[in-house]
PDB file of C-alpha atoms in Angstrom:
ATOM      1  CA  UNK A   1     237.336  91.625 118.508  1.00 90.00           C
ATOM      2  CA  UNK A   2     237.195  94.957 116.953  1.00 96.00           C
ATOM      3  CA  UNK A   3     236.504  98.805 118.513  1.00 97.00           C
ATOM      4  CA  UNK A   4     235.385 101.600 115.881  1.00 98.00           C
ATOM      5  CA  UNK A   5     235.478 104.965 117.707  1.00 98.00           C
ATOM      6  CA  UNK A   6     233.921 108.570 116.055  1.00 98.00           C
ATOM      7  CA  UNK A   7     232.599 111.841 117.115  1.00 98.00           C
ATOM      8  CA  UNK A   8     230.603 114.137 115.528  1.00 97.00           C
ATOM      9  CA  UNK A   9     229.502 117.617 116.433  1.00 96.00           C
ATOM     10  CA  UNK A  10     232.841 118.697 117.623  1.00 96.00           C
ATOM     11  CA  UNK A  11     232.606 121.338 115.044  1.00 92.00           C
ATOM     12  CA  UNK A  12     229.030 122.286 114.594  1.00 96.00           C
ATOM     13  CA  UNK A  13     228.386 125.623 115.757  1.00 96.00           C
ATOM     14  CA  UNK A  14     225.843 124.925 118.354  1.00 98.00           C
ATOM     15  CA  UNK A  15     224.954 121.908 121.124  1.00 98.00           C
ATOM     16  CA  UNK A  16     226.994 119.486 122.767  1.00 98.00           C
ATOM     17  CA  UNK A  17     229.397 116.838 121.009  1.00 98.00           C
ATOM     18  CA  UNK A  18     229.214 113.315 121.099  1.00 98.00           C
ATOM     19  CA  UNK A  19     231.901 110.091 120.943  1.00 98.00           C
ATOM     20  CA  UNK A  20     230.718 106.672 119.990  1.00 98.00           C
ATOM     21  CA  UNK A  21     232.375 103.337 120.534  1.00 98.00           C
ATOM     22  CA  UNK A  22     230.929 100.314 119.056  1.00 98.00           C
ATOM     23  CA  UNK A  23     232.193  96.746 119.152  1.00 97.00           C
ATOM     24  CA  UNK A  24     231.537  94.973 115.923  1.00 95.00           C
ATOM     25  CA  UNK A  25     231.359  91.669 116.739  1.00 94.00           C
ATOM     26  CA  UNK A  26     228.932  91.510 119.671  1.00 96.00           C
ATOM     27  CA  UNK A  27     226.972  95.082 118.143  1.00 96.00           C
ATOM     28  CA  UNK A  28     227.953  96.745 121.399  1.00 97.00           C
ATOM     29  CA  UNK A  29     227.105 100.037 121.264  1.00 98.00           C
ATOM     30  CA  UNK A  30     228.740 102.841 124.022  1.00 98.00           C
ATOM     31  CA  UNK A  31     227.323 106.864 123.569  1.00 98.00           C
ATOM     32  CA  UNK A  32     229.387 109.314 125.457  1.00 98.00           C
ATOM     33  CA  UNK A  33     228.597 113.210 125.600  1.00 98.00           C
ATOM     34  CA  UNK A  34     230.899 116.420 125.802  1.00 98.00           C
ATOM     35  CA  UNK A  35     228.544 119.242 127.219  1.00 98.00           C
ATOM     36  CA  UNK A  36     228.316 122.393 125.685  1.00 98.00           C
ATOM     37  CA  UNK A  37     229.947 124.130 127.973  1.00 98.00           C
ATOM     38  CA  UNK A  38     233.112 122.972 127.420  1.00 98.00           C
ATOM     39  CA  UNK A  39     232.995 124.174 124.302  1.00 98.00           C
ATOM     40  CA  UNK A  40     232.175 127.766 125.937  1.00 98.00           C
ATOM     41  CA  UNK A  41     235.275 128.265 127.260  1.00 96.00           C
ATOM     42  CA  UNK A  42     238.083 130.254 125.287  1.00 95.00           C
ATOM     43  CA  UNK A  43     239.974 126.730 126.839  1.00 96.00           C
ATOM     44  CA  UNK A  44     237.964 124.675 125.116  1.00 97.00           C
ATOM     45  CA  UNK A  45     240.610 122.967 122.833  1.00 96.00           C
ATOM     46  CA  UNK A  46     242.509 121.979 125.626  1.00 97.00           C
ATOM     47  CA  UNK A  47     239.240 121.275 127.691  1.00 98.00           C
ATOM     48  CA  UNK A  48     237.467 119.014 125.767  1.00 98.00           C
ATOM     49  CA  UNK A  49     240.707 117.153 124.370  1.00 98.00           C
ATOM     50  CA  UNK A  50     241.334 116.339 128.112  1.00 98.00           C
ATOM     51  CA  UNK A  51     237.641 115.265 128.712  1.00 98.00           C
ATOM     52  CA  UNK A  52     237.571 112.969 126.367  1.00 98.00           C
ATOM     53  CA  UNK A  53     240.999 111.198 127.187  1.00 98.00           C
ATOM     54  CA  UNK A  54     238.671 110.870 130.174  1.00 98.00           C
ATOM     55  CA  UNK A  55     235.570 109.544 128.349  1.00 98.00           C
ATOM     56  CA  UNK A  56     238.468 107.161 126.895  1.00 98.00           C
ATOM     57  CA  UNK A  57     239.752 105.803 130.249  1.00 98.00           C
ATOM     58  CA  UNK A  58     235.847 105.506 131.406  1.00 98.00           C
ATOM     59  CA  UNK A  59     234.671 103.459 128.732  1.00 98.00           C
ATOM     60  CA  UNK A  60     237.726 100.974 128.454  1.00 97.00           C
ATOM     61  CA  UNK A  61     236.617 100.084 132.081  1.00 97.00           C
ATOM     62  CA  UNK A  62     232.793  99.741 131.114  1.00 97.00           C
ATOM     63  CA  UNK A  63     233.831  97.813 128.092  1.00 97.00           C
ATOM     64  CA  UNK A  64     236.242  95.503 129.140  1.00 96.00           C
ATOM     65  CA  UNK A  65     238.786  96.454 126.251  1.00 96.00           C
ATOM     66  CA  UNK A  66     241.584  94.345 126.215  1.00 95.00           C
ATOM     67  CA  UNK A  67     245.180  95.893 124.847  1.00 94.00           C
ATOM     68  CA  UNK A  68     245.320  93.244 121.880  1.00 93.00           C
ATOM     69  CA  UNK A  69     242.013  94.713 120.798  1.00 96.00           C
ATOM     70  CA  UNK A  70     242.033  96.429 117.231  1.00 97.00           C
ATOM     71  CA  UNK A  71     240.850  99.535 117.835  1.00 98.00           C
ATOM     72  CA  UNK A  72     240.086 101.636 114.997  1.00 98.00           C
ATOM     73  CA  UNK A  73     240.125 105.419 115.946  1.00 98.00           C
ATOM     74  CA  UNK A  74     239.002 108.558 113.897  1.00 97.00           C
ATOM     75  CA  UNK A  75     241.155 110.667 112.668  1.00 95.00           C
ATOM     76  CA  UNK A  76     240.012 114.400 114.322  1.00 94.00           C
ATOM     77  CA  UNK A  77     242.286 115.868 116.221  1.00 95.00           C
ATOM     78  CA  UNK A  78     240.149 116.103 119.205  1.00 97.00           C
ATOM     79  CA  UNK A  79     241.713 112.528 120.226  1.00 98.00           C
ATOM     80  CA  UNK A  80     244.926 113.850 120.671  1.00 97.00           C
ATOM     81  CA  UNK A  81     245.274 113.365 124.215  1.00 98.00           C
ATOM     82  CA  UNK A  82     243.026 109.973 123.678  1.00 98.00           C
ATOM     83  CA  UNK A  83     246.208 109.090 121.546  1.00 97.00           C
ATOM     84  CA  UNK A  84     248.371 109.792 124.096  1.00 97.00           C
ATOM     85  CA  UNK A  85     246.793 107.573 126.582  1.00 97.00           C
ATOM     86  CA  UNK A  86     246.263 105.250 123.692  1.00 97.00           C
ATOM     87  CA  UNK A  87     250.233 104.691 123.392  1.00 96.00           C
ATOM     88  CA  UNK A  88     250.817 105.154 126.688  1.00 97.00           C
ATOM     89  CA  UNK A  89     248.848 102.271 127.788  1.00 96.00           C
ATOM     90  CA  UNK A  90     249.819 100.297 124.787  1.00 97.00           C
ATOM     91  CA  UNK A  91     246.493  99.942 123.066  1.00 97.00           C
ATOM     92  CA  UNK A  92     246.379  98.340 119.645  1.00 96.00           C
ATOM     93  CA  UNK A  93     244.701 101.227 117.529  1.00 95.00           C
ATOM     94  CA  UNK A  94     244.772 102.658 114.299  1.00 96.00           C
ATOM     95  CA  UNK A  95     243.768 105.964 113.180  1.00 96.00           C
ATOM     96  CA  UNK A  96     241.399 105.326 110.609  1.00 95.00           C
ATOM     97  CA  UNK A  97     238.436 106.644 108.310  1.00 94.00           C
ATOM     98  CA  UNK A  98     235.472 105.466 109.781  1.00 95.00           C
ATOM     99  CA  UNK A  99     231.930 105.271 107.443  1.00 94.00           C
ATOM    100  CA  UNK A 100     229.677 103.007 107.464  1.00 95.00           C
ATOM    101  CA  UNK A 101     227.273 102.128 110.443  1.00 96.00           C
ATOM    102  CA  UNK A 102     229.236 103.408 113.273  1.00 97.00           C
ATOM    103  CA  UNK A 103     229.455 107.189 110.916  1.00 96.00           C
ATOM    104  CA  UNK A 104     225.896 107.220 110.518  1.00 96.00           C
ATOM    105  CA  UNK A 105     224.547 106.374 114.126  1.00 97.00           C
ATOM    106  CA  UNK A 106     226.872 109.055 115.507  1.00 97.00           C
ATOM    107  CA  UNK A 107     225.807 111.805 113.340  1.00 96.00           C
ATOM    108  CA  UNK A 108     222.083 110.709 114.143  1.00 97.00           C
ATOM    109  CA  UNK A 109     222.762 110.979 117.539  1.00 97.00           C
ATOM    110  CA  UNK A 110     223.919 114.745 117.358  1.00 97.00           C
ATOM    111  CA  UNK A 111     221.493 115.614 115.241  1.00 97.00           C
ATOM    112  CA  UNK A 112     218.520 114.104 117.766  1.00 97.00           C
ATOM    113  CA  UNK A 113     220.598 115.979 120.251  1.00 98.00           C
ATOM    114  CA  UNK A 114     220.075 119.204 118.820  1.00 97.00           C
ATOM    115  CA  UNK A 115     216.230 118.383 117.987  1.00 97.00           C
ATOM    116  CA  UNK A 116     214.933 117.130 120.774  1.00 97.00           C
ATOM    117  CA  UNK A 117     217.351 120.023 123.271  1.00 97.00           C
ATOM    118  CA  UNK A 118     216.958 123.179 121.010  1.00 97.00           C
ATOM    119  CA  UNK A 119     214.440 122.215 118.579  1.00 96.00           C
ATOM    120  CA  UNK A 120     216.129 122.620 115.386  1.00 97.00           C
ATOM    121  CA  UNK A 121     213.728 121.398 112.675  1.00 95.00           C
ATOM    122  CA  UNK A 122     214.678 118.009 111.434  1.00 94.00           C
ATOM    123  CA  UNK A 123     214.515 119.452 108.019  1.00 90.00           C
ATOM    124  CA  UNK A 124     217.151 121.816 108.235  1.00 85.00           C
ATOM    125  CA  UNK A 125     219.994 119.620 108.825  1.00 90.00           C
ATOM    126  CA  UNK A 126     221.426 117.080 106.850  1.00 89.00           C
ATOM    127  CA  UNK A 127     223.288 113.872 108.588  1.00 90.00           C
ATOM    128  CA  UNK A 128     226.367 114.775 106.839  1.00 88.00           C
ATOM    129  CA  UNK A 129     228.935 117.151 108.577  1.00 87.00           C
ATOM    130  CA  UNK A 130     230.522 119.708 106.675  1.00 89.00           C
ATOM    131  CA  UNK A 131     230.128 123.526 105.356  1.00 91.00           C
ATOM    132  CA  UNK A 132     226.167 122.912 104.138  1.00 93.00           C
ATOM    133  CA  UNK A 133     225.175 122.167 107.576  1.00 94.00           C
ATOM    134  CA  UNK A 134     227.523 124.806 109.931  1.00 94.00           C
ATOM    135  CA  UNK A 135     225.397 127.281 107.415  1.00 95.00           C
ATOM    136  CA  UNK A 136     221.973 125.954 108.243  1.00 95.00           C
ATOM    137  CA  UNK A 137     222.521 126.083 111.967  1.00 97.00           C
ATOM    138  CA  UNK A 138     223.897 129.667 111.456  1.00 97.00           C
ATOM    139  CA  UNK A 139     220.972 130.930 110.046  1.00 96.00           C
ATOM    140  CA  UNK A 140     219.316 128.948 112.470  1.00 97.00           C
ATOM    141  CA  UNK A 141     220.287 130.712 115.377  1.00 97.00           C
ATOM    142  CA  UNK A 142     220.638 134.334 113.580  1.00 96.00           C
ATOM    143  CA  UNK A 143     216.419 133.816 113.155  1.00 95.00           C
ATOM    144  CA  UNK A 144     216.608 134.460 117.109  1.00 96.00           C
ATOM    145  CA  UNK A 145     219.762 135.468 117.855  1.00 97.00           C
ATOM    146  CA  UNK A 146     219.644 137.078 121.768  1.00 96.00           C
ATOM    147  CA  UNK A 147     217.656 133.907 122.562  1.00 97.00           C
ATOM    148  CA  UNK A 148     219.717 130.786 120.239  1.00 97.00           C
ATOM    149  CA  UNK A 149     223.102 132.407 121.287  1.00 97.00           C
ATOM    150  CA  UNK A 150     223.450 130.623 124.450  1.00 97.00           C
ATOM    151  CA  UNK A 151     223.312 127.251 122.245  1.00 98.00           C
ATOM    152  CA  UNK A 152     226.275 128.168 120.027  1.00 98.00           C
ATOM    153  CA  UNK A 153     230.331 127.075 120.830  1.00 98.00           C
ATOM    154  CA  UNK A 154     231.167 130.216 121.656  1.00 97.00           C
ATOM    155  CA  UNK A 155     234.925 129.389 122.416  1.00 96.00           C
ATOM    156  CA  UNK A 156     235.486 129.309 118.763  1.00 94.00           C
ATOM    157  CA  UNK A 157     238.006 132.362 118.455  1.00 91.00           C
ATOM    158  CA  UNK A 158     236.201 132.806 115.002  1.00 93.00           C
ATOM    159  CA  UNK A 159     232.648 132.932 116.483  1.00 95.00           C
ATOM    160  CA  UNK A 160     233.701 136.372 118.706  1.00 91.00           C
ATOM    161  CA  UNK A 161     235.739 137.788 115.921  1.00 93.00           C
ATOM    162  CA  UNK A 162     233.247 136.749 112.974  1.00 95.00           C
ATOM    163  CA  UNK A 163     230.567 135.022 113.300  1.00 94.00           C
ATOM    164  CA  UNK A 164     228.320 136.274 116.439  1.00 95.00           C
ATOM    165  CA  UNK A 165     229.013 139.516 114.931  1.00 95.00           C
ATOM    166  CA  UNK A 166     227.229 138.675 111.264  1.00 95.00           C
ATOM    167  CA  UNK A 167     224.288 136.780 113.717  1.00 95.00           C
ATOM    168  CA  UNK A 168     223.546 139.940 115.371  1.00 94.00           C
ATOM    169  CA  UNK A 169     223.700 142.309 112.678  1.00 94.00           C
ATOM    170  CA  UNK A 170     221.477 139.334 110.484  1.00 93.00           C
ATOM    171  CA  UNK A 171     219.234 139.743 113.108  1.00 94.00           C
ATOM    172  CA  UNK A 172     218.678 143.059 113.570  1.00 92.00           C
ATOM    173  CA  UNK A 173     218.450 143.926 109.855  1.00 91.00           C
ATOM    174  CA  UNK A 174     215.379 141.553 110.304  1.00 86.00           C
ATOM    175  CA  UNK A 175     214.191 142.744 112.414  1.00 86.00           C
ATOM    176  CA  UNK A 176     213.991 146.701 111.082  1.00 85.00           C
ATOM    177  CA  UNK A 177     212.914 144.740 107.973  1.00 80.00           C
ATOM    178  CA  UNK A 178     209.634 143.184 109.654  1.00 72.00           C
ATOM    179  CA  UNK A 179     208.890 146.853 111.310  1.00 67.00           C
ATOM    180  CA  UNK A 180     209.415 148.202 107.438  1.00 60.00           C
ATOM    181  CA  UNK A 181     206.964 145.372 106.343  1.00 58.00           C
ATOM    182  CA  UNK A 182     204.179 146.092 108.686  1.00 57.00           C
ATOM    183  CA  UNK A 183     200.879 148.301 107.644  1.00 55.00           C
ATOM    184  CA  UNK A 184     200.955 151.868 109.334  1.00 53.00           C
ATOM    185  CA  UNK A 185     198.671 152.561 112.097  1.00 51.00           C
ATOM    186  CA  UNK A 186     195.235 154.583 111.196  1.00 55.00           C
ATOM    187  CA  UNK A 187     193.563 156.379 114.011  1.00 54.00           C
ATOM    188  CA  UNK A 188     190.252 156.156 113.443  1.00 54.00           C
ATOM    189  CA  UNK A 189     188.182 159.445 112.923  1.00 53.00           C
ATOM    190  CA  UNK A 190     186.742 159.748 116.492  1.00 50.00           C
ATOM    191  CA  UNK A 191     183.977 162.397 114.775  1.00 49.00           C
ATOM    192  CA  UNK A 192     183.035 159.188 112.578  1.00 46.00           C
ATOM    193  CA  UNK A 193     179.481 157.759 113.086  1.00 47.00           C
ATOM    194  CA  UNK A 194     178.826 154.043 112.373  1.00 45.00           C
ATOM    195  CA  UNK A 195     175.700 152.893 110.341  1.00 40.00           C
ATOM    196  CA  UNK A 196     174.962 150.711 112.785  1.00 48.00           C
ATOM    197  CA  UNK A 197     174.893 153.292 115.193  1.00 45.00           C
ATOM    198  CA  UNK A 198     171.996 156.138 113.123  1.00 44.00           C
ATOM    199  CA  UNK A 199     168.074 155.648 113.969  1.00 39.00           C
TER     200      UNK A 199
END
């Protein structure tokens, strides 16, 4: 028997993140969630590492995971402590690439996450992770910044330093721009009759 493991949205800029582990053989297919919050704290590396060691120990149990088990485990460091208790407990993994089946359903599953919770439109994100899609959910939540901000990671040092400070000021130049845009109001002539209005 073999065990692929991924996440995805551990470093998109807004939502939860999400770890799947999926059993090849017997198409066994476990979804586990790390909530937003988490990822809120300026702790959150250390947080979320440790929560998903949990999520590890939690789903061996469900699953039944035997130590001679190949387990094939993605490469992001936000396993690191899932390594730990990986070696500890002397699992048979490898940290691997993974692409294929188990690579797409996990991205899908973030990105219905963020859909369905926040409603991002389905068109502006792409099921690839990377730089192209961090950019889109940027601009995303600078669109409506004092209300989107409480979707975003904010325990990314670079969103305080960087980041939340180009949303707001995206925002509010937007904002004067939609005031600029707008037709001035005419008071209307109150000594002006109306045709309508003559015998």
């Amino acid at each position: 028997m073999t065990i692929e493991i991924d996440d995805s949205g551990t470093g998109d800029i807004i939502g939860s993140a999400f770890i799947l582990f999926w059993r090849r053989e017997t198409n066994t297919l476990v979804k586990k969630e790390v909530p937003l919050k988490l990822y809120q704290s300026p702790d959150f590396n250390k947080l979320t590492k440790e929560y998903i060691k949990d999520l590890f120990v939690e789903t061996f149990k469900e699953m039944d995971i035997p130590k001679t088990e190949d387990i094939y485990l993605c490469t992001g460091n936000c396993f690191d402590i899932a390594r730990i208790f990986l070696k500890e407990e002397g699992y048979n993994y490898h940290d691997s690439k993974i692409e294929g089946y188990l690579q797409d359903c996990v991205e899908q599953t973030y990105l219905d996450h963020i859909i369905e919770e926040f409603n991002v439109p389905a068109h502006r994100v792409s099921i690839e992770s990377g730089a192209k899609r961090f950019f889109s959910l940027f601009h995303w939540v600078c669109k409506d910044f004092p209300r989107r901000k409480a979707f975003v990671k904010s325990g990314f040092p670079k969103w305080k330093t960087k980041w939340e400070i180009e949303a707001n000021n995206k925002w509010m130049a937007e904002m004067v721009s939609n005031k600029e845009e707008k037709p001035p109001y005419r008071r209307r002539n109150g000594n002006h009759r109306k045709w309508n209005n003559r015998r």
